[in-house]
Amino acid sequence: MTDFAEIWSYLSQGPLLWLTATLTAYALGDACFRLAGRSPLVNPVLIAVAALAVLLHLTATPYSTYFEGAQFVHFLLGPATVALALPLYDSLPRLRRALWPTLAALIAGSFTAALSALAIGAALGVDATVLASLAPKSATAPVAIGIAERIGGSPTLTAVLVILTGITGAIVATPLLNLLRLKDWRARGFAVGLTSHGIGTARALQVHPTAGAFAALGMALNAVATALIAPLSLSLIQQGLQ
């Protein structure tokens, strides 16, 4: 046991261990997802996050140590987001035909995403920092973190909320939209991308290419809209509390 502890102490300080653990956790989540017939309830990101959280807890590993190894995956978030332009370009003619409905849905969806979260948080009595962290939770992570820093939120808390929002959207979107009998893949994809950013967009791409293209559009446009709407929504809620 002493030898194992010494070996683990040595390995845990190396970045390669935590990069490998991250990739292994996602591979495990993806395997479970496939075994479940691609059910939205078995989300690979959720499984990977849970597995890594348990591992870090059992090994008493600080997040900073883990992130030294996992930061390469974090770096790839940027290129992965840019790569979503490919399905977007393939569906460009359909996007042009749906320009005005798309803009209307963007404004309504962005305001709803921010105001509903802030109103619930205010009703539950959360403090100002948590409210500011909640406001941009439906934008993609790099944008949401930047917005949270500007409006007095906690970037770390916002990152957690962004991930939870994405996972929740990826899980509930398909059954909810089926329940609402919404069959237009453009509307389905845009709604998922707008509310659930990258994780929801990945799910939309698995369901239908048109849904994936419009999800990418929703995620991109909502990142811009949230930068304007989140501070305004937070200001409105704060004025209502005074």
Tab-separated table of C-alpha atoms in Angstrom:
chain	number	residue	atom	x	y	z
A	1	MET	CA	0.000	0.000	0.000
A	2	THR	CA	2.889	2.340	0.780
A	3	ASP	CA	4.460	1.639	-2.610
A	4	PHE	CA	1.131	2.245	-4.354
A	5	ALA	CA	0.661	5.541	-2.514
A	6	GLU	CA	4.124	6.658	-3.562
A	7	ILE	CA	3.497	5.686	-7.180
A	8	TRP	CA	0.135	7.456	-7.193
A	9	SER	CA	1.675	10.569	-5.642
A	10	TYR	CA	4.219	10.626	-8.440
A	11	LEU	CA	1.733	9.967	-11.254
A	12	SER	CA	-0.907	12.404	-9.983
A	13	GLN	CA	1.465	15.324	-10.435
A	14	GLY	CA	1.928	14.588	-14.123
A	15	PRO	CA	-0.404	16.255	-16.628
A	16	LEU	CA	-0.588	13.130	-18.817
A	17	LEU	CA	-2.473	11.212	-16.119
A	18	TRP	CA	-5.374	13.675	-15.980
A	19	LEU	CA	-5.545	14.082	-19.739
A	20	THR	CA	-5.791	10.300	-20.023
A	21	ALA	CA	-8.403	10.196	-17.251
A	22	THR	CA	-10.507	12.823	-19.047
A	23	LEU	CA	-10.413	10.972	-22.368
A	24	THR	CA	-11.098	7.639	-20.655
A	25	ALA	CA	-14.064	9.076	-18.750
A	26	TYR	CA	-15.595	10.411	-21.959
A	27	ALA	CA	-14.950	7.120	-23.764
A	28	LEU	CA	-16.766	5.375	-20.912
A	29	GLY	CA	-19.673	7.823	-21.181
A	30	ASP	CA	-19.840	7.401	-24.948
A	31	ALA	CA	-19.822	3.596	-24.615
A	32	CYS	CA	-22.737	3.778	-22.165
A	33	PHE	CA	-24.527	6.156	-24.536
A	34	ARG	CA	-24.180	3.698	-27.432
A	35	LEU	CA	-25.210	0.701	-25.316
A	36	ALA	CA	-28.361	2.604	-24.321
A	37	GLY	CA	-29.306	3.066	-27.972
A	38	ARG	CA	-28.245	6.734	-27.963
A	39	SER	CA	-30.885	7.590	-25.404
A	40	PRO	CA	-30.737	11.287	-24.424
A	41	LEU	CA	-31.067	10.218	-20.787
A	42	VAL	CA	-27.637	8.575	-20.956
A	43	ASN	CA	-25.613	11.665	-21.734
A	44	PRO	CA	-21.879	10.934	-22.246
A	45	VAL	CA	-20.795	14.327	-20.883
A	46	LEU	CA	-22.815	13.808	-17.697
A	47	ILE	CA	-21.310	10.349	-17.180
A	48	ALA	CA	-17.795	11.656	-17.804
A	49	VAL	CA	-18.249	14.576	-15.385
A	50	ALA	CA	-19.633	12.268	-12.687
A	51	ALA	CA	-16.820	9.738	-13.144
A	52	LEU	CA	-14.122	12.413	-12.943
A	53	ALA	CA	-15.753	14.036	-9.906
A	54	VAL	CA	-15.754	10.703	-8.078
A	55	LEU	CA	-12.128	10.075	-9.044
A	56	LEU	CA	-10.964	13.508	-7.875
A	57	HIS	CA	-12.894	13.111	-4.614
A	58	LEU	CA	-11.520	9.646	-3.858
A	59	THR	CA	-7.947	10.688	-4.612
A	60	ALA	CA	-8.252	14.091	-2.873
A	61	THR	CA	-6.885	15.751	-6.007
A	62	PRO	CA	-7.248	19.548	-6.217
A	63	TYR	CA	-8.989	20.854	-9.298
A	64	SER	CA	-5.949	22.956	-10.157
A	65	THR	CA	-3.818	19.810	-10.370
A	66	TYR	CA	-6.383	18.107	-12.565
A	67	PHE	CA	-6.710	21.125	-14.850
A	68	GLU	CA	-2.979	21.168	-15.562
A	69	GLY	CA	-3.502	17.951	-17.466
A	70	ALA	CA	-6.986	18.605	-18.841
A	71	GLN	CA	-6.242	22.092	-20.169
A	72	PHE	CA	-5.400	20.670	-23.598
A	73	VAL	CA	-9.006	19.465	-23.904
A	74	HIS	CA	-10.127	22.903	-22.689
A	75	PHE	CA	-8.028	24.502	-25.420
A	76	LEU	CA	-9.811	22.414	-28.052
A	77	LEU	CA	-13.145	24.014	-27.118
A	78	GLY	CA	-12.264	26.961	-29.336
A	79	PRO	CA	-11.442	24.968	-32.514
A	80	ALA	CA	-14.433	22.683	-31.904
A	81	THR	CA	-16.742	25.693	-31.729
A	82	VAL	CA	-15.278	27.156	-34.935
A	83	ALA	CA	-15.681	23.762	-36.669
A	84	LEU	CA	-19.451	24.076	-36.215
A	85	ALA	CA	-19.302	26.566	-39.094
A	86	LEU	CA	-19.081	23.607	-41.514
A	87	PRO	CA	-22.653	22.288	-41.077
A	88	LEU	CA	-23.748	25.917	-40.849
A	89	TYR	CA	-22.254	26.655	-44.273
A	90	ASP	CA	-23.837	23.544	-45.791
A	91	SER	CA	-27.288	24.778	-44.698
A	92	LEU	CA	-26.753	28.427	-45.685
A	93	PRO	CA	-29.635	28.592	-48.233
A	94	ARG	CA	-32.116	27.320	-45.635
A	95	LEU	CA	-30.748	29.767	-43.084
A	96	ARG	CA	-31.353	32.689	-45.436
A	97	ARG	CA	-34.964	31.669	-46.004
A	98	ALA	CA	-35.575	31.590	-42.243
A	99	LEU	CA	-33.840	34.885	-41.411
A	100	TRP	CA	-36.697	36.838	-39.788
A	101	PRO	CA	-38.190	33.953	-37.777
A	102	THR	CA	-34.655	33.160	-36.608
A	103	LEU	CA	-34.039	36.706	-35.369
A	104	ALA	CA	-37.405	36.786	-33.580
A	105	ALA	CA	-36.666	33.446	-31.904
A	106	LEU	CA	-33.193	34.678	-30.933
A	107	ILE	CA	-34.491	37.770	-29.128
A	108	ALA	CA	-37.325	35.909	-27.408
A	109	GLY	CA	-35.146	32.962	-26.459
A	110	SER	CA	-32.209	35.001	-25.156
A	111	PHE	CA	-34.413	37.176	-22.968
A	112	THR	CA	-36.328	34.153	-21.676
A	113	ALA	CA	-33.149	32.234	-20.858
A	114	ALA	CA	-31.644	35.105	-18.880
A	115	LEU	CA	-34.754	36.540	-17.230
A	116	SER	CA	-36.227	33.195	-16.161
A	117	ALA	CA	-32.999	32.119	-14.456
A	118	LEU	CA	-32.587	35.492	-12.758
A	119	ALA	CA	-36.224	35.624	-11.632
A	120	ILE	CA	-36.016	32.143	-10.085
A	121	GLY	CA	-32.714	32.992	-8.419
A	122	ALA	CA	-34.096	36.243	-7.032
A	123	ALA	CA	-37.216	34.469	-5.748
A	124	LEU	CA	-35.000	31.987	-3.919
A	125	GLY	CA	-32.996	34.814	-2.352
A	126	VAL	CA	-29.565	34.161	-3.878
A	127	ASP	CA	-26.956	36.881	-3.520
A	128	ALA	CA	-25.827	39.342	-6.176
A	129	THR	CA	-22.760	37.333	-7.212
A	130	VAL	CA	-24.804	34.210	-7.883
A	131	LEU	CA	-27.382	36.223	-9.832
A	132	ALA	CA	-24.654	37.692	-12.014
A	133	SER	CA	-23.248	34.196	-12.549
A	134	LEU	CA	-26.679	32.900	-13.594
A	135	ALA	CA	-27.398	35.531	-16.242
A	136	PRO	CA	-25.145	34.205	-19.063
A	137	LYS	CA	-25.551	30.461	-18.349
A	138	SER	CA	-27.124	29.714	-21.753
A	139	ALA	CA	-24.186	31.135	-23.741
A	140	THR	CA	-21.215	29.005	-24.747
A	141	ALA	CA	-18.618	28.693	-21.976
A	142	PRO	CA	-15.860	31.096	-23.156
A	143	VAL	CA	-18.409	33.860	-23.785
A	144	ALA	CA	-20.400	33.188	-20.606
A	145	ILE	CA	-17.294	33.322	-18.439
A	146	GLY	CA	-16.237	36.632	-19.986
A	147	ILE	CA	-19.706	38.112	-19.443
A	148	ALA	CA	-19.802	36.919	-15.827
A	149	GLU	CA	-16.469	38.623	-15.111
A	150	ARG	CA	-17.770	41.922	-16.518
A	151	ILE	CA	-21.064	41.985	-14.586
A	152	GLY	CA	-19.714	40.916	-11.195
A	153	GLY	CA	-20.315	37.164	-11.324
A	154	SER	CA	-18.066	34.235	-10.477
A	155	PRO	CA	-16.430	32.763	-13.613
A	156	THR	CA	-16.005	29.387	-11.901
A	157	LEU	CA	-19.662	29.211	-10.887
A	158	THR	CA	-20.744	30.342	-14.344
A	159	ALA	CA	-18.668	27.559	-15.934
A	160	VAL	CA	-20.446	24.990	-13.754
A	161	LEU	CA	-23.853	26.463	-14.580
A	162	VAL	CA	-23.052	26.464	-18.301
A	163	ILE	CA	-22.173	22.752	-18.187
A	164	LEU	CA	-25.302	21.905	-16.186
A	165	THR	CA	-27.443	23.903	-18.598
A	166	GLY	CA	-25.945	22.130	-21.594
A	167	ILE	CA	-26.348	18.667	-20.099
A	168	THR	CA	-29.933	19.368	-19.029
A	169	GLY	CA	-30.828	20.675	-22.471
A	170	ALA	CA	-29.246	17.710	-24.242
A	171	ILE	CA	-31.216	15.305	-22.030
A	172	VAL	CA	-34.664	16.928	-22.087
A	173	ALA	CA	-34.715	18.568	-25.540
A	174	THR	CA	-35.648	15.576	-27.690
A	175	PRO	CA	-38.458	14.192	-25.485
A	176	LEU	CA	-39.781	17.701	-24.775
A	177	LEU	CA	-39.841	18.754	-28.428
A	178	ASN	CA	-41.445	15.433	-29.367
A	179	LEU	CA	-44.082	16.039	-26.696
A	180	LEU	CA	-44.757	19.480	-28.189
A	181	ARG	CA	-45.043	17.819	-31.632
A	182	LEU	CA	-42.478	20.189	-33.100
A	183	LYS	CA	-41.300	18.532	-36.314
A	184	ASP	CA	-39.416	21.331	-38.065
A	185	TRP	CA	-35.724	20.410	-37.728
A	186	ARG	CA	-34.740	24.064	-38.107
A	187	ALA	CA	-36.841	25.137	-35.127
A	188	ARG	CA	-35.779	22.131	-33.044
A	189	GLY	CA	-32.098	22.694	-33.697
A	190	PHE	CA	-32.181	26.442	-33.162
A	191	ALA	CA	-34.003	26.062	-29.844
A	192	VAL	CA	-31.484	23.516	-28.583
A	193	GLY	CA	-28.435	25.508	-29.696
A	194	LEU	CA	-29.770	28.745	-28.251
A	195	THR	CA	-30.512	27.309	-24.817
A	196	SER	CA	-27.925	24.537	-24.468
A	197	HIS	CA	-24.894	25.823	-26.466
A	198	GLY	CA	-22.185	23.302	-27.420
A	199	ILE	CA	-23.458	20.236	-25.560
A	200	GLY	CA	-26.947	20.716	-26.955
A	201	THR	CA	-25.534	21.344	-30.432
A	202	ALA	CA	-23.588	18.090	-30.284
A	203	ARG	CA	-26.838	16.289	-29.440
A	204	ALA	CA	-28.660	18.040	-32.302
A	205	LEU	CA	-25.959	16.932	-34.757
A	206	GLN	CA	-26.515	13.342	-33.651
A	207	VAL	CA	-30.248	13.610	-34.310
A	208	HIS	CA	-30.369	15.365	-37.709
A	209	PRO	CA	-27.892	17.386	-39.851
A	210	THR	CA	-30.339	20.276	-40.361
A	211	ALA	CA	-31.011	20.416	-36.623
A	212	GLY	CA	-27.268	20.461	-36.049
A	213	ALA	CA	-26.732	23.345	-38.478
A	214	PHE	CA	-29.445	25.471	-36.888
A	215	ALA	CA	-28.221	24.547	-33.412
A	216	ALA	CA	-24.777	25.859	-34.352
A	217	LEU	CA	-26.422	29.055	-35.603
A	218	GLY	CA	-28.436	29.394	-32.392
A	219	MET	CA	-25.360	28.904	-30.236
A	220	ALA	CA	-23.320	31.465	-32.190
A	221	LEU	CA	-26.026	34.126	-32.304
A	222	ASN	CA	-26.974	33.631	-28.666
A	223	ALA	CA	-23.364	34.208	-27.628
A	224	VAL	CA	-23.590	37.682	-29.174
A	225	ALA	CA	-27.122	38.349	-27.935
A	226	THR	CA	-26.338	37.251	-24.379
A	227	ALA	CA	-23.467	39.738	-24.184
A	228	LEU	CA	-26.094	42.475	-24.616
A	229	ILE	CA	-29.121	40.905	-22.955
A	230	ALA	CA	-27.566	39.381	-19.800
A	231	PRO	CA	-26.403	42.743	-18.305
A	232	LEU	CA	-29.743	44.337	-19.214
A	233	SER	CA	-31.735	41.467	-17.664
A	234	LEU	CA	-29.605	41.575	-14.518
A	235	SER	CA	-30.180	45.320	-14.235
A	236	LEU	CA	-33.945	44.874	-14.588
A	237	ILE	CA	-34.049	42.200	-11.890
A	238	GLN	CA	-31.891	44.241	-9.517
A	239	GLN	CA	-34.123	47.270	-9.977
A	240	GLY	CA	-37.132	45.105	-9.218
A	241	LEU	CA	-35.524	43.925	-5.980
A	242	GLN	CA	-34.864	47.457	-4.743
